[in-house]
Short mmCIF file of C-alpha atoms in Angstrom, two decimals:
data_model
loop_
_atom_site.label_atom_id
_atom_site.label_comp_id
_atom_site.label_asym_id
_atom_site.label_seq_id
_atom_site.Cartn_x
_atom_site.Cartn_y
_atom_site.Cartn_z
CA MET A 1 91.55 110.07 151.74
CA TRP A 2 88.97 108.34 149.56
CA ALA A 3 86.85 111.50 149.45
CA PHE A 4 89.92 113.48 148.34
CA ALA A 5 90.71 110.91 145.62
CA LEU A 6 87.15 111.04 144.32
CA ARG A 7 87.20 114.87 144.25
CA ARG A 8 90.46 114.90 142.30
CA LEU A 9 89.12 112.34 139.82
CA ALA A 10 86.00 114.46 139.35
CA TRP A 11 88.13 117.52 138.60
CA ALA A 12 90.14 115.42 136.15
CA ILE A 13 87.10 114.80 133.94
CA PRO A 14 87.04 118.32 132.40
CA THR A 15 90.79 118.04 131.77
CA LEU A 16 90.37 114.77 129.91
CA VAL A 17 87.42 116.10 127.91
CA LEU A 18 89.34 119.23 126.88
CA ALA A 19 92.34 117.14 125.81
CA LEU A 20 90.05 114.91 123.75
CA VAL A 21 88.28 117.83 122.08
CA LEU A 22 91.52 119.54 121.09
CA THR A 23 93.07 116.30 119.86
CA PHE A 24 89.96 115.37 117.92
CA LEU A 25 89.83 118.73 116.15
CA LEU A 26 93.55 118.57 115.36
CA THR A 27 93.20 115.09 113.85
CA ARG A 28 90.43 116.31 111.59
CA ILE A 29 92.36 119.30 110.22
CA THR A 30 95.52 117.28 109.62
CA PRO A 31 96.33 116.96 105.90
CA GLY A 32 95.27 113.69 104.35
CA ASP A 33 92.09 111.71 103.88
CA PRO A 34 91.59 108.31 105.57
CA VAL A 35 88.79 107.44 103.14
CA ILE A 36 91.08 107.99 100.14
CA ASP A 37 93.81 106.00 101.91
CA ARG A 38 91.53 103.01 102.42
CA LEU A 39 90.13 103.12 98.89
CA SER A 40 93.58 103.51 97.36
CA LYS A 41 94.62 100.30 99.12
CA SER A 42 91.58 98.24 98.19
CA GLU A 43 89.04 99.56 95.72
CA ALA A 44 91.01 101.60 93.21
CA GLU A 45 94.55 102.01 91.93
CA SER A 46 94.32 105.77 91.51
CA VAL A 47 92.58 108.58 93.35
CA LEU A 48 91.07 109.67 90.05
CA GLU A 49 89.23 106.34 89.78
CA ILE A 50 87.31 106.94 93.00
CA THR A 51 83.74 107.97 92.24
CA ASP A 52 81.57 110.15 94.45
CA ASP A 53 79.24 107.25 95.23
CA LEU A 54 82.13 104.97 96.22
CA TYR A 55 83.65 107.70 98.37
CA ALA A 56 80.31 108.44 100.07
CA THR A 57 79.66 104.77 100.80
CA THR A 58 83.11 104.23 102.30
CA ALA A 59 82.93 107.45 104.35
CA ARG A 60 79.55 106.34 105.72
CA GLN A 61 81.02 102.95 106.71
CA MET A 62 83.92 104.67 108.49
CA GLY A 63 81.67 107.23 110.20
CA LEU A 64 83.35 110.13 108.40
CA ASP A 65 80.35 111.38 106.43
CA LYS A 66 79.12 113.68 109.23
CA PRO A 67 80.22 117.12 110.44
CA ILE A 68 83.25 117.08 112.72
CA PHE A 69 81.81 118.75 115.83
CA TYR A 70 78.54 119.96 117.31
CA PHE A 71 78.83 123.30 115.55
CA SER A 72 81.00 125.18 113.09
CA VAL A 73 81.52 128.78 112.15
CA LEU A 74 81.59 129.30 108.39
CA PRO A 75 81.50 132.37 106.16
CA CYS A 76 77.92 133.16 105.29
CA ASN A 77 78.52 132.45 101.58
CA HIS A 78 79.82 128.93 102.29
CA PRO A 79 77.13 126.25 101.94
CA SER A 80 76.90 123.57 104.60
CA GLU A 81 78.09 120.95 102.09
CA ILE A 82 81.66 122.21 102.55
CA ALA A 83 81.74 121.00 106.16
CA THR A 84 81.08 117.41 105.04
CA ALA A 85 82.86 117.55 101.67
CA PRO A 86 85.64 115.06 100.86
CA PRO A 87 89.02 116.58 101.81
CA LEU A 88 90.18 115.90 98.25
CA PHE A 89 87.71 118.43 96.82
CA ARG A 90 87.17 120.69 99.84
CA PRO A 91 89.82 123.25 98.71
CA LEU A 92 88.00 123.58 95.38
CA TYR A 93 84.63 124.06 97.04
CA GLN A 94 86.08 126.68 99.37
CA PHE A 95 87.75 128.47 96.47
CA TRP A 96 84.47 128.68 94.55
CA ALA A 97 82.48 129.69 97.65
CA ASP A 98 84.99 132.44 98.54
CA ARG A 99 84.13 134.18 95.26
CA SER A 100 80.41 133.46 95.26
CA LYS A 101 77.91 136.10 96.32
CA ASN A 102 75.89 133.73 98.49
CA CYS A 103 75.36 130.09 99.45
CA THR A 104 72.99 129.45 96.57
CA GLU A 105 75.51 130.46 93.92
CA ALA A 106 78.31 128.44 95.56
CA ARG A 107 76.03 125.42 95.88
CA GLY A 108 75.31 125.67 92.15
CA TYR A 109 78.99 125.23 91.27
CA ILE A 110 79.32 122.31 93.65
CA GLU A 111 76.22 120.54 92.34
CA ALA A 112 77.33 121.06 88.74
CA PHE A 113 80.69 119.56 89.60
CA LYS A 114 79.09 116.54 91.28
CA GLN A 115 76.72 116.04 88.35
CA LEU A 116 79.59 115.93 85.86
CA ARG A 117 81.52 113.46 87.98
CA ARG A 118 78.63 111.00 87.95
CA ASP A 119 79.47 110.27 84.30
CA PRO A 120 82.72 108.22 84.28
CA ALA A 121 83.77 109.60 80.90
CA GLN A 122 83.14 113.18 82.00
CA ALA A 123 84.73 112.56 85.42
CA ALA A 124 88.07 111.36 84.02
CA GLN A 125 88.39 114.40 81.79
CA LEU A 126 87.21 116.73 84.54
CA ASN A 127 89.73 115.32 87.03
CA SER A 128 92.54 115.99 84.57
CA ILE A 129 91.31 119.56 84.01
CA LEU A 130 91.06 120.33 87.72
CA ALA A 131 94.43 118.75 88.53
CA ARG A 132 96.18 120.96 85.96
CA TRP A 133 94.16 123.99 87.04
CA MET A 134 95.06 123.53 90.74
CA GLN A 135 98.75 123.12 89.84
CA ASN A 136 98.51 126.56 88.29
CA GLU A 137 97.15 127.82 91.66
CA TYR A 138 93.72 128.62 90.21
CA SER A 139 95.04 131.83 88.63
CA ASN A 140 95.23 131.17 84.88
CA ARG A 141 93.24 128.96 82.65
CA PRO A 142 95.41 126.30 80.95
CA ASP A 143 94.85 125.62 77.27
CA PHE A 144 92.61 122.57 77.24
CA GLY A 145 91.92 120.80 74.01
CA GLY A 146 89.23 118.29 73.04
CA LEU A 147 86.86 119.15 75.86
CA SER A 148 83.33 117.83 75.90
CA ALA A 149 80.62 120.47 75.64
CA GLN A 150 79.60 120.01 79.29
CA ASN A 151 83.13 120.23 80.61
CA LYS A 152 83.94 123.20 78.41
CA ASP A 153 80.92 125.06 79.77
CA PHE A 154 81.91 124.20 83.35
CA VAL A 155 85.54 125.27 82.83
CA ASP A 156 84.36 128.57 81.38
CA ARG A 157 82.18 129.14 84.44
CA ILE A 158 84.85 128.37 87.05
CA TYR A 159 87.47 130.34 85.12
CA ALA A 160 85.16 133.35 85.11
CA LEU A 161 84.59 132.79 88.81
CA SER A 162 88.32 132.62 89.55
CA SER A 163 88.87 136.03 88.00
CA ARG A 164 86.57 137.62 90.59
CA ASN A 165 87.78 139.12 93.85
CA LYS A 166 86.77 137.43 97.05
CA SER A 167 83.24 138.24 98.07
CA LEU A 168 82.65 140.54 101.03
CA ALA A 169 80.29 137.87 102.38
CA LEU A 170 83.40 135.81 103.10
CA TYR A 171 84.12 138.04 106.09
CA VAL A 172 80.64 137.67 107.60
CA PRO A 173 80.59 134.63 109.94
CA SER A 174 77.66 132.25 110.08
CA PHE A 175 77.03 129.85 112.96
CA ARG A 176 75.95 126.32 111.93
CA TRP A 177 74.54 123.98 114.57
CA TRP A 178 74.74 120.28 113.69
CA GLY A 179 73.37 118.76 116.89
CA ALA A 180 74.38 115.27 118.02
CA ASN A 181 74.74 114.03 114.46
CA ASN A 182 78.50 114.58 114.30
CA GLN A 183 81.73 112.59 114.41
CA PHE A 184 82.88 113.71 117.87
CA HIS A 185 79.53 112.83 119.50
CA ASP A 186 79.63 109.36 117.95
CA TRP A 187 83.18 108.79 119.22
CA ILE A 188 82.66 110.11 122.75
CA SER A 189 79.36 108.21 123.09
CA GLY A 190 81.15 104.99 122.20
CA ALA A 191 84.04 105.82 124.54
CA LEU A 192 81.63 106.20 127.49
CA ARG A 193 80.46 102.65 126.70
CA LEU A 194 84.15 101.58 126.48
CA ASP A 195 83.69 101.09 122.74
CA PHE A 196 86.53 102.99 121.07
CA GLY A 197 85.79 101.77 117.58
CA LYS A 198 88.03 99.80 115.28
CA SER A 199 91.45 100.53 113.94
CA LEU A 200 90.91 101.92 110.45
CA ASP A 201 94.16 100.35 109.33
CA SER A 202 93.75 96.76 110.56
CA ASN A 203 89.99 96.60 111.32
CA GLU A 204 90.94 95.31 114.78
CA ALA A 205 89.42 96.74 117.97
CA ALA A 206 91.32 99.91 118.88
CA SER A 207 91.31 98.98 122.58
CA THR A 208 92.94 95.62 121.80
CA ARG A 209 95.77 97.26 119.90
CA LEU A 210 96.26 99.81 122.66
CA LEU A 211 96.44 97.17 125.41
CA ASP A 212 99.02 95.23 123.40
CA ALA A 213 101.15 98.37 123.08
CA LEU A 214 100.54 99.71 126.60
CA ARG A 215 102.33 96.76 128.23
CA TRP A 216 105.63 97.68 126.60
CA THR A 217 105.29 101.36 127.52
CA ILE A 218 104.54 100.50 131.17
CA VAL A 219 107.58 98.22 131.39
CA VAL A 220 109.94 100.83 129.91
CA ASN A 221 108.54 103.66 132.06
CA LEU A 222 108.47 101.80 135.37
CA ALA A 223 111.97 100.42 134.86
CA SER A 224 113.31 103.87 133.95
CA ILE A 225 111.69 105.59 136.95
CA LEU A 226 112.80 102.86 139.37
CA ILE A 227 116.42 102.92 138.19
CA ALA A 228 116.48 106.73 138.19
CA TYR A 229 115.28 106.95 141.80
CA LEU A 230 117.59 104.18 143.01
CA LEU A 231 120.61 105.98 141.56
CA ALA A 232 119.57 109.58 142.20
CA ILE A 233 118.65 109.33 145.89
CA PRO A 234 122.00 108.02 147.24
CA LEU A 235 123.93 110.25 144.85
CA GLY A 236 122.00 113.35 145.91
CA MET A 237 122.36 112.52 149.60
CA TYR A 238 126.09 111.85 149.25
CA ARG A 239 126.61 115.16 147.41
CA ALA A 240 124.69 116.99 150.13
CA GLN A 241 126.81 115.39 152.85
CA TYR A 242 130.05 116.34 151.07
CA ARG A 243 128.87 119.61 149.59
CA ASN A 244 131.29 121.96 147.84
CA THR A 245 133.91 119.23 147.48
CA ILE A 246 135.56 118.43 144.16
CA PHE A 247 133.28 115.40 143.77
CA ASP A 248 130.16 117.48 144.42
CA ARG A 249 131.10 120.12 141.86
CA ALA A 250 132.31 117.70 139.19
CA SER A 251 129.28 115.42 139.54
CA GLY A 252 126.97 118.45 139.47
CA MET A 253 128.50 119.61 136.20
CA VAL A 254 128.14 116.14 134.66
CA LEU A 255 124.52 115.81 135.85
CA ASN A 256 123.61 119.22 134.42
CA LEU A 257 125.11 118.16 131.10
CA LEU A 258 123.16 114.88 131.10
CA TYR A 259 119.93 116.68 131.93
CA ALA A 260 120.51 119.21 129.13
CA ILE A 261 121.03 116.52 126.47
CA PRO A 262 117.74 115.85 124.61
CA VAL A 263 116.40 112.34 125.10
CA PHE A 264 116.02 111.68 121.37
CA TRP A 265 119.64 112.75 120.69
CA LEU A 266 121.15 110.62 123.44
CA GLY A 267 119.07 107.61 122.38
CA SER A 268 120.00 108.07 118.73
CA MET A 269 123.72 108.27 119.60
CA LEU A 270 123.52 105.06 121.64
CA VAL A 271 121.77 103.32 118.76
CA VAL A 272 124.21 104.57 116.10
CA PHE A 273 127.47 104.04 117.97
CA PHE A 274 126.84 101.28 120.51
CA SER A 275 124.49 98.77 118.84
CA THR A 276 126.71 97.90 115.88
CA SER A 277 130.33 96.87 115.28
CA GLU A 278 130.70 99.35 112.42
CA TYR A 279 132.88 101.63 114.60
CA GLY A 280 134.81 98.80 116.22
CA ALA A 281 134.07 95.50 117.91
CA TRP A 282 134.16 97.10 121.37
CA THR A 283 131.30 99.46 120.48
CA ASN A 284 128.85 96.62 119.82
CA ILE A 285 127.53 96.71 123.40
CA PHE A 286 123.75 96.64 122.99
CA PRO A 287 121.60 94.33 120.83
CA SER A 288 120.47 95.72 117.49
CA VAL A 289 117.23 97.66 117.68
CA GLY A 290 114.22 97.01 115.53
CA ILE A 291 114.69 93.23 115.16
CA TRP A 292 112.20 91.61 117.50
CA GLU A 293 112.35 87.86 118.03
CA SER A 294 109.15 85.94 118.60
CA ALA A 295 107.77 82.47 118.14
CA PRO A 296 104.20 81.43 117.35
CA GLY A 297 102.15 81.27 120.53
CA ASP A 298 104.55 83.37 122.60
CA THR A 299 103.01 85.06 125.63
CA PHE A 300 103.96 88.63 126.52
CA GLY A 301 106.34 87.38 129.21
CA GLN A 302 108.08 85.03 126.77
CA MET A 303 108.44 87.75 124.16
CA MET A 304 109.74 90.12 126.83
CA ALA A 305 112.33 87.56 127.89
CA ARG A 306 113.47 87.05 124.30
CA ASN A 307 113.85 90.78 123.64
CA SER A 308 114.75 92.21 127.05
CA GLY A 309 118.17 93.27 125.79
CA ARG A 310 116.57 95.52 123.21
CA LEU A 311 114.96 97.55 125.98
CA LEU A 312 118.33 98.53 127.47
CA ILE A 313 118.93 101.59 125.27
CA PRO A 314 115.54 103.26 125.93
CA ILE A 315 115.68 102.44 129.65
CA ILE A 316 119.24 103.75 130.02
CA THR A 317 118.41 106.88 128.03
CA LEU A 318 115.28 107.74 130.01
CA SER A 319 116.72 106.86 133.43
CA THR A 320 119.86 108.94 132.76
CA SER A 321 117.90 112.12 132.11
CA LEU A 322 115.57 111.49 135.05
CA MET A 323 118.41 110.57 137.40
CA ALA A 324 120.20 113.84 136.65
CA TYR A 325 117.08 115.88 137.48
CA ILE A 326 116.07 113.91 140.59
CA SER A 327 119.60 113.91 141.99
CA GLN A 328 119.83 117.69 141.81
CA GLN A 329 116.49 118.02 143.56
CA MET A 330 117.51 115.47 146.21
CA ARG A 331 120.72 117.38 146.94
CA ALA A 332 118.89 120.72 147.24
CA SER A 333 116.23 119.26 149.52
CA ALA A 334 118.81 117.48 151.73
CA LEU A 335 120.91 120.65 152.03
CA GLU A 336 117.85 122.55 153.22
CA GLU A 337 117.20 119.95 155.90
CA LEU A 338 120.85 119.84 157.01
CA SER A 339 120.71 123.56 157.76
CA LYS A 340 117.82 123.16 160.22
CA GLU A 341 118.09 123.24 163.98
CA TYR A 342 117.07 119.65 164.65
CA VAL A 343 120.20 118.42 162.83
CA LEU A 344 122.38 120.43 165.24
CA GLN A 345 120.54 118.86 168.18
CA LEU A 346 121.08 115.37 166.76
CA ASN A 347 124.76 116.09 166.31
CA ALA A 348 124.92 117.32 169.90
CA LYS A 349 123.43 114.02 171.07
CA GLY A 350 126.35 112.22 169.44
CA LEU A 351 124.49 110.43 166.59
CA THR A 352 126.65 109.37 163.68
CA GLN A 353 126.46 111.29 160.39
CA GLY A 354 125.09 108.25 158.60
CA ARG A 355 122.28 107.78 161.13
CA ILE A 356 121.37 111.47 161.02
CA LEU A 357 121.45 111.52 157.25
CA TRP A 358 119.36 108.42 156.54
CA ARG A 359 117.11 108.14 159.60
CA HIS A 360 116.13 111.78 159.95
CA VAL A 361 117.24 114.02 157.08
CA PHE A 362 116.27 111.63 154.31
CA ARG A 363 112.67 111.23 155.50
CA ASN A 364 112.05 114.98 155.49
CA ALA A 365 114.06 115.60 152.32
CA SER A 366 112.13 112.92 150.41
CA PHE A 367 108.78 114.74 150.49
CA PRO A 368 109.58 116.88 147.41
CA LEU A 369 110.62 113.71 145.54
CA ILE A 370 107.17 112.24 146.12
CA THR A 371 105.57 115.40 144.76
CA MET A 372 107.90 115.26 141.76
CA LEU A 373 106.25 112.01 140.66
CA ALA A 374 103.40 114.15 139.30
CA GLY A 375 105.83 115.69 136.82
CA VAL A 376 108.22 112.78 136.36
CA LEU A 377 105.57 110.35 135.12
CA PRO A 378 104.25 112.39 132.15
CA ALA A 379 107.81 113.49 131.29
CA THR A 380 108.93 109.87 131.22
CA ILE A 381 105.94 108.86 129.10
CA GLY A 382 106.73 111.63 126.62
CA GLY A 383 110.36 110.53 126.38
CA ALA A 384 109.35 106.88 126.10
CA LEU A 385 107.09 107.67 123.14
CA VAL A 386 110.07 109.15 121.30
CA MET A 387 112.39 106.28 122.24
CA GLU A 388 109.85 103.69 121.12
CA VAL A 389 109.93 105.17 117.63
CA ILE A 390 113.74 105.34 117.58
CA CYS A 391 114.18 101.80 118.92
CA ASN A 392 111.11 100.37 117.17
CA ILE A 393 109.54 99.17 120.41
CA PRO A 394 105.89 98.13 119.86
CA GLY A 395 104.56 100.46 122.56
CA MET A 396 102.20 103.44 122.67
CA GLY A 397 104.71 105.77 121.02
CA ARG A 398 105.23 103.53 118.02
CA LEU A 399 101.50 102.95 117.80
CA MET A 400 100.81 106.70 117.84
CA TYR A 401 103.49 107.34 115.20
CA ASP A 402 102.14 104.68 112.84
CA SER A 403 98.53 105.73 113.44
CA VAL A 404 99.18 109.38 112.58
CA PHE A 405 100.82 108.49 109.27
CA SER A 406 98.05 106.04 108.35
CA HIS A 407 95.33 108.52 109.48
CA ASP A 408 94.02 105.94 111.95
CA TRP A 409 92.29 108.54 114.12
CA ASN A 410 90.46 106.09 116.38
CA LEU A 411 93.81 104.83 117.63
CA VAL A 412 95.28 108.34 117.88
CA MET A 413 92.39 109.46 120.06
CA LEU A 414 92.63 106.38 122.27
CA VAL A 415 96.38 106.80 122.78
CA VAL A 416 95.87 110.45 123.76
CA LEU A 417 93.10 109.44 126.17
CA ALA A 418 95.31 106.77 127.74
CA GLY A 419 98.24 109.18 128.09
CA SER A 420 96.04 111.86 129.64
CA PHE A 421 94.51 109.38 132.08
CA ILE A 422 97.93 108.06 133.14
CA THR A 423 99.12 111.64 133.74
CA VAL A 424 96.08 112.49 135.87
CA LEU A 425 96.44 109.22 137.76
CA GLY A 426 100.13 109.96 138.41
CA ILE A 427 99.26 113.36 139.90
CA LEU A 428 96.62 111.77 142.13
CA LEU A 429 98.96 109.02 143.32
CA SER A 430 101.70 111.54 144.12
CA ASP A 431 99.24 113.54 146.27
CA LEU A 432 98.10 110.43 148.12
CA ALA A 433 101.68 109.23 148.63
CA TYR A 434 102.68 112.64 149.98
CA ALA A 435 99.82 112.57 152.48
CA TRP A 436 100.73 109.03 153.53
CA ALA A 437 104.41 109.95 154.05
CA ASN A 438 103.58 113.19 155.87
CA PRO A 439 100.77 112.71 158.43
CA ARG A 440 100.61 116.48 158.97
CA ILE A 441 98.82 116.86 155.61
CA ASN A 442 95.05 117.13 156.06
CA LEU A 443 93.40 115.99 152.81
CA SER A 444 89.94 117.01 153.98
CA GLU A 445 90.97 120.66 153.65
CA ARG A 446 92.38 120.33 150.14
#
């Protein structure tokens, strides 16, 4: 069994790496600029006040001054500077490069632009010109008055450039190899040393923030799965025993409806209608969401005890959807077992229906439920992430939501890594549990 577990973990490594690569690339092409966000909060009141030197220094401190990945594929008339350009000006650089004949010409426009921005007086005027020009979608030259000689010459040059058609060189790809000096290599190297960097938003260790949030997600998920199984198993077995009765058909219709209802919609309805007395005193069943009580020095257990009522809505929502799915599977599996020959033999021996159902049928019918854990766990995590945002629970979902909007990519990557690892671990545990419950399974052959 241990050899099987180690083999499955080894196969999980490529899955985790692929998930990290895709997530990392997606975070880097998401609109927004974490450097501008940080500077706007601390160093400057306006984006236009941020100088190139200040931006470069801050990007270097945040590790965002390097290429994104080990390589990139750029048009052959795009200079390498575009790959590491600030997102604020990258569209401009790309626009100029698209119409340039080669890298040298495009680099000339970029260097001229940087040179002008080094002079604060020139930079303020140039920022205003470019802002108005971009609003006009680069197509027509606005009527600028009172331009300095340098800025007027630059505007004339870029306006003449904008009137050109895109260069044919734009459609000729060029492979650029950056080596290990890139953002992804820095992050993955740190992750292998269990150093996931700091939260860009709070300057706190990303792993510390994740562990604080992970506790809430684990509590919500385990409680939801436990309640769902405890309700679904007896309900499914009872429906199988009394199949095709009015109860079986009515409960099946209700369960299908519950399973079809989206988790976010059901949770939102419970929050809107049953956590406030606005629609009547009898509807104020659950505590209000989003108002977490805590005292200085509270441990996690103490805070959980104070706010346990606020976890009812997400747990009920998640367990309802899971219970509907598991119950249907339990019924189908039990019906298959009840049609087998050994059940007829047990009936012939005079065993009671309850003994046959729970001592013999249930054991064989439960094997698919163990396998279902591999799919139930990630599905529950996905639903919990949504419910944490709706109910303002400080778990992984809320952390991911806040991190995306604040462009805190270190935390986003760590949350994705944790979610992927939990999913892989759930699949492994379901395989091991299935082998333990069914001795006929030979793991050495798998």
